[in-house]
XYZ file of N, CA, C and O in Angstrom:
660
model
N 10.397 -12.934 14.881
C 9.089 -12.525 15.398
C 8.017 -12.848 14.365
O 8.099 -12.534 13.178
N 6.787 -13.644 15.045
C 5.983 -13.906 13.776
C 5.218 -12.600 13.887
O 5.025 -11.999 14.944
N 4.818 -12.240 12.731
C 3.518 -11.186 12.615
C 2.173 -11.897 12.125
O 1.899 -12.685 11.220
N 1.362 -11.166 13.281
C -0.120 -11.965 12.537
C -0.397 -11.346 11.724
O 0.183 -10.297 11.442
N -1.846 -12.056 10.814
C -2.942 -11.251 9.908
C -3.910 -10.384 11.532
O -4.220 -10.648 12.694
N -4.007 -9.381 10.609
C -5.254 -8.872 11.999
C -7.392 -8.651 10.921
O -8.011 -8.077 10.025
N -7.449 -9.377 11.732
C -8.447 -9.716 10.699
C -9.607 -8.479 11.564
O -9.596 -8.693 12.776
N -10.345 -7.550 11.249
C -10.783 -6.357 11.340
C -11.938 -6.477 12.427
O -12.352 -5.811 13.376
N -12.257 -7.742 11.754
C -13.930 -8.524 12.348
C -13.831 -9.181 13.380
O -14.847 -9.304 14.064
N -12.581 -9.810 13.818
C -13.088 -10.676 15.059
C -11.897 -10.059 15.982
O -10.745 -9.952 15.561
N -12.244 -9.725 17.094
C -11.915 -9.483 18.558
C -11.626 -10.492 19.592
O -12.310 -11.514 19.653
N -10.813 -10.305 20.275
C -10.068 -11.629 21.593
C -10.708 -10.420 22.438
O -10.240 -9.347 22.059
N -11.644 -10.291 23.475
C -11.266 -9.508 24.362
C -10.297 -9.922 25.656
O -10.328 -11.050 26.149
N -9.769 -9.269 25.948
C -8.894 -9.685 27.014
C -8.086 -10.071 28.421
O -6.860 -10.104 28.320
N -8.534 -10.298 29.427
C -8.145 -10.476 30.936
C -6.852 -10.730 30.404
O -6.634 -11.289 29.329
N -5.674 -10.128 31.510
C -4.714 -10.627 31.564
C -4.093 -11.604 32.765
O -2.944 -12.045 32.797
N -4.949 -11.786 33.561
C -4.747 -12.251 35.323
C -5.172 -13.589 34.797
O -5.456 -13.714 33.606
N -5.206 -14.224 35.326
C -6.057 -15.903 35.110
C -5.907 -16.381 33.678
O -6.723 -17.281 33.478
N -5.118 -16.100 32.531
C -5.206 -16.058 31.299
C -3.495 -16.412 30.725
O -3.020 -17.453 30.270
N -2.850 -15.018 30.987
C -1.877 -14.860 30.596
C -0.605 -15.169 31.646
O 0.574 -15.055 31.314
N -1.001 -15.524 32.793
C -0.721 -15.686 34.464
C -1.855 -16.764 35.130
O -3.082 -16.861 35.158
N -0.910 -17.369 35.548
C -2.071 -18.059 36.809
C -1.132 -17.957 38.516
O -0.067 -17.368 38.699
N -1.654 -18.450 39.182
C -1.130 -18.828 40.682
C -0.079 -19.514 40.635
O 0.370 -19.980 41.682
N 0.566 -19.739 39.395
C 2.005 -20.667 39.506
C 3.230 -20.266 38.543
O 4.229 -20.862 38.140
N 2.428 -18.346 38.270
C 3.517 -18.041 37.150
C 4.700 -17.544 38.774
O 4.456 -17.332 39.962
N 5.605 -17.546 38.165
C 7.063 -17.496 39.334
C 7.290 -15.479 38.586
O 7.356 -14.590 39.435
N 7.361 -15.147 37.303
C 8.009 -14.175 36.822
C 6.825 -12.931 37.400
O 5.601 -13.006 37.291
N 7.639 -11.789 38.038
C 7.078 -10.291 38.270
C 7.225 -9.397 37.587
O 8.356 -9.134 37.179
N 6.114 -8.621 37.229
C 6.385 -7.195 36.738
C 7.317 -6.115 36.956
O 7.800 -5.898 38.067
N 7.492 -5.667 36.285
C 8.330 -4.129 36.837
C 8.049 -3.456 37.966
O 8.891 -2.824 38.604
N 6.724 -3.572 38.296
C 6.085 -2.970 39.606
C 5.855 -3.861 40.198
O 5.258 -3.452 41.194
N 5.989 -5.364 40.254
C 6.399 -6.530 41.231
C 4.941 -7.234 41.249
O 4.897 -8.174 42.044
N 3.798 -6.998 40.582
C 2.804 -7.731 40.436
C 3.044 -9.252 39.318
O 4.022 -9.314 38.572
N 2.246 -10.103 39.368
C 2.248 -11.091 39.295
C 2.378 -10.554 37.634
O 1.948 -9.514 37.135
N 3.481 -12.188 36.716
C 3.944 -11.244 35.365
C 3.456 -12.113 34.697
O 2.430 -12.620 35.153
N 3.900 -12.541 33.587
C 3.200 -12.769 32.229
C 4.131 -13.960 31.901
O 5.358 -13.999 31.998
N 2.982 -15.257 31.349
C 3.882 -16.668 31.200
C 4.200 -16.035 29.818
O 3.562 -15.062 29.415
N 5.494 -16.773 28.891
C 5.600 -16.120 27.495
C 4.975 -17.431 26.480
O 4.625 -17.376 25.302
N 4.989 -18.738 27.537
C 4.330 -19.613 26.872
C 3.117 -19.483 26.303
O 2.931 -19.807 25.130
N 1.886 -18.850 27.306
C 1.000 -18.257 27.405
C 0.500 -17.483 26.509
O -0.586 -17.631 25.949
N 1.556 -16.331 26.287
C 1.457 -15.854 24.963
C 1.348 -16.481 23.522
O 0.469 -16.620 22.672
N 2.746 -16.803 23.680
C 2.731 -17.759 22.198
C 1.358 -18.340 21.917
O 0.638 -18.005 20.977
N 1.095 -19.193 22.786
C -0.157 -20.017 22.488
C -1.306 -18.966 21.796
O -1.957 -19.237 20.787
N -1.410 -17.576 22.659
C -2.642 -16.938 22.299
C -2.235 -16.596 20.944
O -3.321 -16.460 20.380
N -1.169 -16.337 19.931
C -0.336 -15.544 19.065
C -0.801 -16.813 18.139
O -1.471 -16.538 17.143
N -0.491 -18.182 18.401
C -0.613 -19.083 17.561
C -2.053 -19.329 16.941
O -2.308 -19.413 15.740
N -3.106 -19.447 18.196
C -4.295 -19.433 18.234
C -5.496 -18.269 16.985
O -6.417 -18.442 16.187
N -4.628 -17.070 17.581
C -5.003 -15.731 16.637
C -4.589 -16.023 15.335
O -5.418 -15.671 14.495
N -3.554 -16.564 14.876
C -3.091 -17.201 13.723
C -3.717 -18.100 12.583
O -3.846 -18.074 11.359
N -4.053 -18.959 13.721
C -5.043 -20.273 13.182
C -6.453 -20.426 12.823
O -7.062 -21.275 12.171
N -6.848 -19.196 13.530
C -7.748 -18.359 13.468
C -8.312 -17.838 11.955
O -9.278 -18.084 11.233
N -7.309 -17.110 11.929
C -7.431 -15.857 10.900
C -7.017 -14.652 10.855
O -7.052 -13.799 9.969
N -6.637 -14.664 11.856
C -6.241 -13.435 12.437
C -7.013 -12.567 13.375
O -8.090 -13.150 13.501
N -7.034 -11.437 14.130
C -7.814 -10.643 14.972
C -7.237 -9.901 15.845
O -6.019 -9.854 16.022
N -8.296 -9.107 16.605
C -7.389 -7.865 17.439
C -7.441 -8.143 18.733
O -8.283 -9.040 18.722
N -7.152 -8.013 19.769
C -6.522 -7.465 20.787
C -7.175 -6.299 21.618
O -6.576 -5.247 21.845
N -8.315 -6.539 22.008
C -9.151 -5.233 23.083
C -9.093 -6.178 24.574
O -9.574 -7.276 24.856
N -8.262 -5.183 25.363
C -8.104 -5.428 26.692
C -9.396 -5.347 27.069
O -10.151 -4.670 26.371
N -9.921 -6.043 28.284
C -11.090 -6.107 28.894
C -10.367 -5.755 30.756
O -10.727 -5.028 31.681
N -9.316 -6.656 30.557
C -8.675 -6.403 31.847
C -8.381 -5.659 32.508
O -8.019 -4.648 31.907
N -8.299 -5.546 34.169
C -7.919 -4.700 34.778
C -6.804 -3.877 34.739
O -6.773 -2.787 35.309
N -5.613 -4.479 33.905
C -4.459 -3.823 33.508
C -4.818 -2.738 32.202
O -3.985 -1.931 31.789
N -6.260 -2.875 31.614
C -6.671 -1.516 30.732
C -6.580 -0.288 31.587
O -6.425 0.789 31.011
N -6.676 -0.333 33.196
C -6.344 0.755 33.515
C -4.896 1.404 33.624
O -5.044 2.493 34.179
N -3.848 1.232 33.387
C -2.689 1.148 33.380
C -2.402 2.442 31.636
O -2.794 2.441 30.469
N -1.456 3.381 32.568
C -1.239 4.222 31.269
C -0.101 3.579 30.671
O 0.742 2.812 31.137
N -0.280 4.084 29.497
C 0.584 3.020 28.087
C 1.871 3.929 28.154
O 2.222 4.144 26.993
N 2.706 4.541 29.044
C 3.869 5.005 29.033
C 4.318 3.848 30.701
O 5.487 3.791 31.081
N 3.552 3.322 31.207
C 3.947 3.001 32.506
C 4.728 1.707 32.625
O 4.499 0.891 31.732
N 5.770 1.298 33.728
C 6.266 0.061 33.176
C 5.826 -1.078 33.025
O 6.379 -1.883 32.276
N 4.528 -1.407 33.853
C 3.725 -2.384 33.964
C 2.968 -3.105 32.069
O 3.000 -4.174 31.460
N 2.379 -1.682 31.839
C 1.614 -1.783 30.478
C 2.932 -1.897 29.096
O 2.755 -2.472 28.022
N 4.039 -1.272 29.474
C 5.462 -1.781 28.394
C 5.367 -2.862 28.642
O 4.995 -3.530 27.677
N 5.562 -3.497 29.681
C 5.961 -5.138 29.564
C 4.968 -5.696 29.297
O 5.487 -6.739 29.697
N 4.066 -5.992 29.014
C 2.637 -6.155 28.437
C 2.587 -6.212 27.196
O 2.413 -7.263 26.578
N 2.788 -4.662 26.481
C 2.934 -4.761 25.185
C 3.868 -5.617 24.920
O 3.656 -6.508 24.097
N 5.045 -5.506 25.554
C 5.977 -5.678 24.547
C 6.280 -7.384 24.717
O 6.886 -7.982 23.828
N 5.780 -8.097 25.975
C 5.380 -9.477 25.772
C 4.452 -9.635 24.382
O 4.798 -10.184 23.336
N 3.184 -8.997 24.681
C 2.609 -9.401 23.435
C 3.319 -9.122 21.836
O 2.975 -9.813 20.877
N 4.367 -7.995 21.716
C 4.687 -6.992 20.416
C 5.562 -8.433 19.725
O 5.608 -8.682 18.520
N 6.274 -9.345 20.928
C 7.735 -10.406 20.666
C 6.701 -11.596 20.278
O 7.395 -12.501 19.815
N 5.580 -11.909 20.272
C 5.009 -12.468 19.155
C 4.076 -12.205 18.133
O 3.334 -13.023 17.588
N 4.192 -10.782 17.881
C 3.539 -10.369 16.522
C 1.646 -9.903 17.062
O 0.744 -9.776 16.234
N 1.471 -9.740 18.492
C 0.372 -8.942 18.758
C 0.897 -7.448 19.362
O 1.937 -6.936 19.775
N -0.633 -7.066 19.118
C -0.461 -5.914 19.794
C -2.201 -5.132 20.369
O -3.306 -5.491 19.963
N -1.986 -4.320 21.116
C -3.279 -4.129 21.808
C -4.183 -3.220 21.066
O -3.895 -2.025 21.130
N -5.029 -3.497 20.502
C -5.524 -2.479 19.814
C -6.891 -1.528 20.479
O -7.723 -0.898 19.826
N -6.820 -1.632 21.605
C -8.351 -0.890 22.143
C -8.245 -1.453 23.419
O -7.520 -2.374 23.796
N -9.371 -0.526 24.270
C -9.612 -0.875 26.046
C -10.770 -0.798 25.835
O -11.131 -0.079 24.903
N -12.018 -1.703 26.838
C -12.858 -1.589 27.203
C -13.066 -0.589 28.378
O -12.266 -0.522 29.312
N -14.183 0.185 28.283
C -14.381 0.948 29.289
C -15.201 0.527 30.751
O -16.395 0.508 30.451
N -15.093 0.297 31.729
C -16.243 -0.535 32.519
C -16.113 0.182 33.948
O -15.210 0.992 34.158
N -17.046 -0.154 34.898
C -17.136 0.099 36.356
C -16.392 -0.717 37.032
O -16.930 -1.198 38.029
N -14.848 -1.167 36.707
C -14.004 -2.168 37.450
C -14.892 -3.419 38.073
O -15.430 -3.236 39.165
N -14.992 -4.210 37.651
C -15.105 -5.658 38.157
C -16.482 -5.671 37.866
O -16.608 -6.581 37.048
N -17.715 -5.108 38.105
C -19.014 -5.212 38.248
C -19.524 -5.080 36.749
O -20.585 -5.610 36.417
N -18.710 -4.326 35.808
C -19.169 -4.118 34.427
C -18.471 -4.468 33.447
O -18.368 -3.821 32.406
N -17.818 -5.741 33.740
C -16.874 -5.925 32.324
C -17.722 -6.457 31.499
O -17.712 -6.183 30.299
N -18.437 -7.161 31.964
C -19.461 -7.317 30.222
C -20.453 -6.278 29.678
O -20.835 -6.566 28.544
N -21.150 -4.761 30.354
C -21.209 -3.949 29.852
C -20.049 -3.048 29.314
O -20.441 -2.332 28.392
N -18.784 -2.891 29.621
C -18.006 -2.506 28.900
C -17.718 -3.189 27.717
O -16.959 -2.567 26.974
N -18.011 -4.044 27.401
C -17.407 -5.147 26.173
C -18.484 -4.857 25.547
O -18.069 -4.587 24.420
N -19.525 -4.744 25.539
C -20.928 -4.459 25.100
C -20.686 -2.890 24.569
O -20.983 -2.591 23.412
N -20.200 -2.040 25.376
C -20.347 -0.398 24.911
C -19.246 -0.812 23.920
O -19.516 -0.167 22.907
N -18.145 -1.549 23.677
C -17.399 -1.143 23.161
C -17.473 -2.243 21.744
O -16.521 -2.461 20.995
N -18.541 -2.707 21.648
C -18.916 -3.312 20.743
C -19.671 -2.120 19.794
O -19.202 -1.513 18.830
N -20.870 -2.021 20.355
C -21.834 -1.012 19.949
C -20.800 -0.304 19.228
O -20.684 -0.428 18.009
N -19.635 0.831 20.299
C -18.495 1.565 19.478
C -18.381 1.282 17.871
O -18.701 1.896 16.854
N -17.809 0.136 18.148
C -17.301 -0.482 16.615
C -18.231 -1.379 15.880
O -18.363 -2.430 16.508
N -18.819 -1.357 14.946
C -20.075 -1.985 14.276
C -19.324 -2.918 13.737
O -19.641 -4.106 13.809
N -18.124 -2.453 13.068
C -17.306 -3.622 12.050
C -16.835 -4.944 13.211
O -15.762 -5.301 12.723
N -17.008 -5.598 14.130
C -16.862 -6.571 14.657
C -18.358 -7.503 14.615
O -19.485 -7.474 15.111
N -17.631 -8.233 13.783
C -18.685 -9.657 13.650
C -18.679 -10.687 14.406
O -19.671 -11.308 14.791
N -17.285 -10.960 14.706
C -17.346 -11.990 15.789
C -16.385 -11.803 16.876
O -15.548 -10.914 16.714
N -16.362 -12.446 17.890
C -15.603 -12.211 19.229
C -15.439 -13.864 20.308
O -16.053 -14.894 20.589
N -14.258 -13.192 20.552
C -14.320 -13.884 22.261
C -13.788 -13.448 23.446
O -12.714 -12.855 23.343
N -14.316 -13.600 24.706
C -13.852 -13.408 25.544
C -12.943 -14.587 26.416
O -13.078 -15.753 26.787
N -12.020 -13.583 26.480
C -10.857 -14.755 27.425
C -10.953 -14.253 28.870
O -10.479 -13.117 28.866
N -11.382 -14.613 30.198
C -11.341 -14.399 31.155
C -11.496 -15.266 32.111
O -12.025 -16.281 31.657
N -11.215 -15.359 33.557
C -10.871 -16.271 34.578
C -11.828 -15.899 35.846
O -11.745 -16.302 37.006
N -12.736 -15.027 35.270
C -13.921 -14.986 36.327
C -14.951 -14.618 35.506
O -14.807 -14.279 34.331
N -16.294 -14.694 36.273
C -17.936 -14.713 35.549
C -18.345 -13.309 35.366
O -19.215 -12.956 34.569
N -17.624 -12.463 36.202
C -18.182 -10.883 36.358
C -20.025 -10.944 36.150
O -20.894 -11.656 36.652
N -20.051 -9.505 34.883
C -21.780 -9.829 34.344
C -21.875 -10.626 33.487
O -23.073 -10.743 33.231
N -21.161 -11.398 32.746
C -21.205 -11.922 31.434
C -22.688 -12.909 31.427
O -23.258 -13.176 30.369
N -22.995 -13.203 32.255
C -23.938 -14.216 32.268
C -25.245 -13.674 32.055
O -26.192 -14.428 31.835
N -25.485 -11.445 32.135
C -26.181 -11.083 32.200
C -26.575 -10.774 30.627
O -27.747 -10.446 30.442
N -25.683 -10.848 29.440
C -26.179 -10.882 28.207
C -25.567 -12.272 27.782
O -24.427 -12.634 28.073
N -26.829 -13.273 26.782
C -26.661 -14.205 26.289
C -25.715 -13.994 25.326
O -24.990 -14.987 25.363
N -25.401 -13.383 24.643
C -24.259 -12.551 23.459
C -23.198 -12.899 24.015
O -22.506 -13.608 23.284
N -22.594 -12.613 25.432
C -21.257 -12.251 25.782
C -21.198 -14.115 26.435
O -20.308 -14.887 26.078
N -22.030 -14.408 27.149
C -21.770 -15.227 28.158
C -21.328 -16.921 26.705
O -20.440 -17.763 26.842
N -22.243 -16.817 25.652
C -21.536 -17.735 24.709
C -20.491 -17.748 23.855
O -20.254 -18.646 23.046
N -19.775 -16.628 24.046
C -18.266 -16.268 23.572
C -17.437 -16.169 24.460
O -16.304 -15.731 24.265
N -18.010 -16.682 25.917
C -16.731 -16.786 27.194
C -16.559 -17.913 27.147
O -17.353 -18.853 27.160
N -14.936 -17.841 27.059
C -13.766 -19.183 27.230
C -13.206 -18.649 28.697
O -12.501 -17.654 28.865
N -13.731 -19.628 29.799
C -13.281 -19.259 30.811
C -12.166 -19.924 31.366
O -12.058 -21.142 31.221
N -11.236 -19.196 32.050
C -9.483 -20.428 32.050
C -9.042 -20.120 33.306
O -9.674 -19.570 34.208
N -7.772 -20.561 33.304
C -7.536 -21.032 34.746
C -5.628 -21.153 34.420
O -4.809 -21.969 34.843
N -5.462 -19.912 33.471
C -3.888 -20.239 32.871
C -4.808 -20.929 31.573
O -5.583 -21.874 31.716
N -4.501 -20.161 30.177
C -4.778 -20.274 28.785
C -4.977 -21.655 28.461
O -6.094 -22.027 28.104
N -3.787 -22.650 28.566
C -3.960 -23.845 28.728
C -5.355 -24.741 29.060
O -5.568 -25.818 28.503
N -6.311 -24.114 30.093
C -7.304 -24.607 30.657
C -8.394 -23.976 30.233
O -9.520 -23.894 30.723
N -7.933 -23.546 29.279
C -9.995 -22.445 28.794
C -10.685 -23.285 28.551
O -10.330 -24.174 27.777
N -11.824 -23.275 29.101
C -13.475 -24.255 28.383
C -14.519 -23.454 28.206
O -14.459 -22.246 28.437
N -15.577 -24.057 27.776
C -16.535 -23.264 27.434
C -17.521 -22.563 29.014
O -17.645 -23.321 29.976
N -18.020 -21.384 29.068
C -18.623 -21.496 29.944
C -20.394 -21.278 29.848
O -21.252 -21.115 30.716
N -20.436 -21.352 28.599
C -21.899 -22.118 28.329
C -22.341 -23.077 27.661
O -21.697 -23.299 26.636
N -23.117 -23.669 27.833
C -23.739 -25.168 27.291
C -24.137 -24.970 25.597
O -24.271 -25.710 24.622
N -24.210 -23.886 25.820
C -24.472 -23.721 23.782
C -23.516 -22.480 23.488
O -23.945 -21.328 23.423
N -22.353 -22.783 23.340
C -21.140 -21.466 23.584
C -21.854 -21.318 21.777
O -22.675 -22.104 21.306
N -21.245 -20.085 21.033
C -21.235 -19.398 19.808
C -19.959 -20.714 18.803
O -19.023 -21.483 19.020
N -20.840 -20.182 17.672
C -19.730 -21.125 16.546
C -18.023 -20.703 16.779
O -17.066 -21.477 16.817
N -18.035 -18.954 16.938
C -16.625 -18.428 16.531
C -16.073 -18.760 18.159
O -15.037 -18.095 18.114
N -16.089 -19.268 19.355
C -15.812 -19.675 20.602
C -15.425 -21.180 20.083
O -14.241 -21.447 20.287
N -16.068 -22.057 19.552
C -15.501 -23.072 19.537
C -14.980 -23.409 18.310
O -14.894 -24.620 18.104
N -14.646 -22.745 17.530
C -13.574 -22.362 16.469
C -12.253 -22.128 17.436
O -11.252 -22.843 17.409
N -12.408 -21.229 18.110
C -11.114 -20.522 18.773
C -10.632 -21.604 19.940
O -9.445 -21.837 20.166
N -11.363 -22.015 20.406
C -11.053 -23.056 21.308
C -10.439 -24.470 20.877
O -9.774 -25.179 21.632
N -10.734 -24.745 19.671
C -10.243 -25.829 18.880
C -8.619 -25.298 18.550
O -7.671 -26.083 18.590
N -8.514 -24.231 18.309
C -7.453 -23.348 17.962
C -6.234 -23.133 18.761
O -5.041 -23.136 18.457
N -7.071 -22.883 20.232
C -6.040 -22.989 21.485
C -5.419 -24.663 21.690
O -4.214 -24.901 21.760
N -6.068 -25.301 21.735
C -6.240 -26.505 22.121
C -5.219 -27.741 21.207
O -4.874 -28.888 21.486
N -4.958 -26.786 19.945
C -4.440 -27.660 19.099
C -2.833 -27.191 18.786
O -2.008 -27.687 18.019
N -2.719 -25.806 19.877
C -1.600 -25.378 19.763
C -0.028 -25.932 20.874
O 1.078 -25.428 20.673
């Protein structure tokens, strides 16, 4: 098992649907929802690596999921078998506020300097310039691009990162 550095300052926030899964993963959850590529992982594990290291704040809809349940074990423990782990949830109004949740939960923590978001839809992100140039938007990890025309330095750091893994 590799273990990363977790570097304090920079944040992955996280979708797990469109990211860690696409429309052609075959493997199910414990509760029979659509499951988790491990390729997928690796890549993000390698990426965080190459990086510098960083944490792990769910943004995703699976943040609602209690951390004793079987859905959120297999989750962790996909992520735990390459040396991540989840360190925080965003709080939001399901679907309509994931980029004000990423925002409150920024504010939360002052010590984050840099970030990205990994996600497979636009939600609000487009409604703060902050969030919308740290979205790597994907289609299955493999396919993240930028989804603004002047994305942030630490987005195309990380994207060079995925890309080279």
């Amino acid at each position: 098992m590799k273990k990363n550095k977790t570097n304090q300052k920079f944040v992955i926030f996280l979708d797990v649907d469109g990211v860690l899964n696409s429309r052609t993963t075959v493997k199910q959850t414990p509760m029979g929802y659509r499951g988790i590529d491990e390729a997928r992982v690796k890549m993000l594990a390698d990426a965080i690596s190459k990086y510098g290291g960083g944490k792990i704040v769910l943004s995703s809809d699976w943040k609602e999921l209690k951390p004793d349940e079987e859905d959120y074990v297999y989750l962790s423990s996909k992520l735990e078998k390459y040396g991540l782990k989840i360190s925080g949830k965003t709080v939001d109004c399901r679907h309509n506020g994931r980029g004000a949740g990423i925002l409150n939960y920024m504010e939360e923590h002052s010590e984050i300097e840099e970030f990205v978001i990994l996600d497979d839809n636009l939600f609000d992100f487009q409604d703060s310039q902050k969030l919308w140039e740290r979205l790597l938007l994907t289609n299955g990890l493999e396919f993240a691009k930028f989804a603004s025309r002047t994305p942030a330095v630490e987005t195309m750091v990380f994207l060079e990162c995925l890309k080279s893994c």
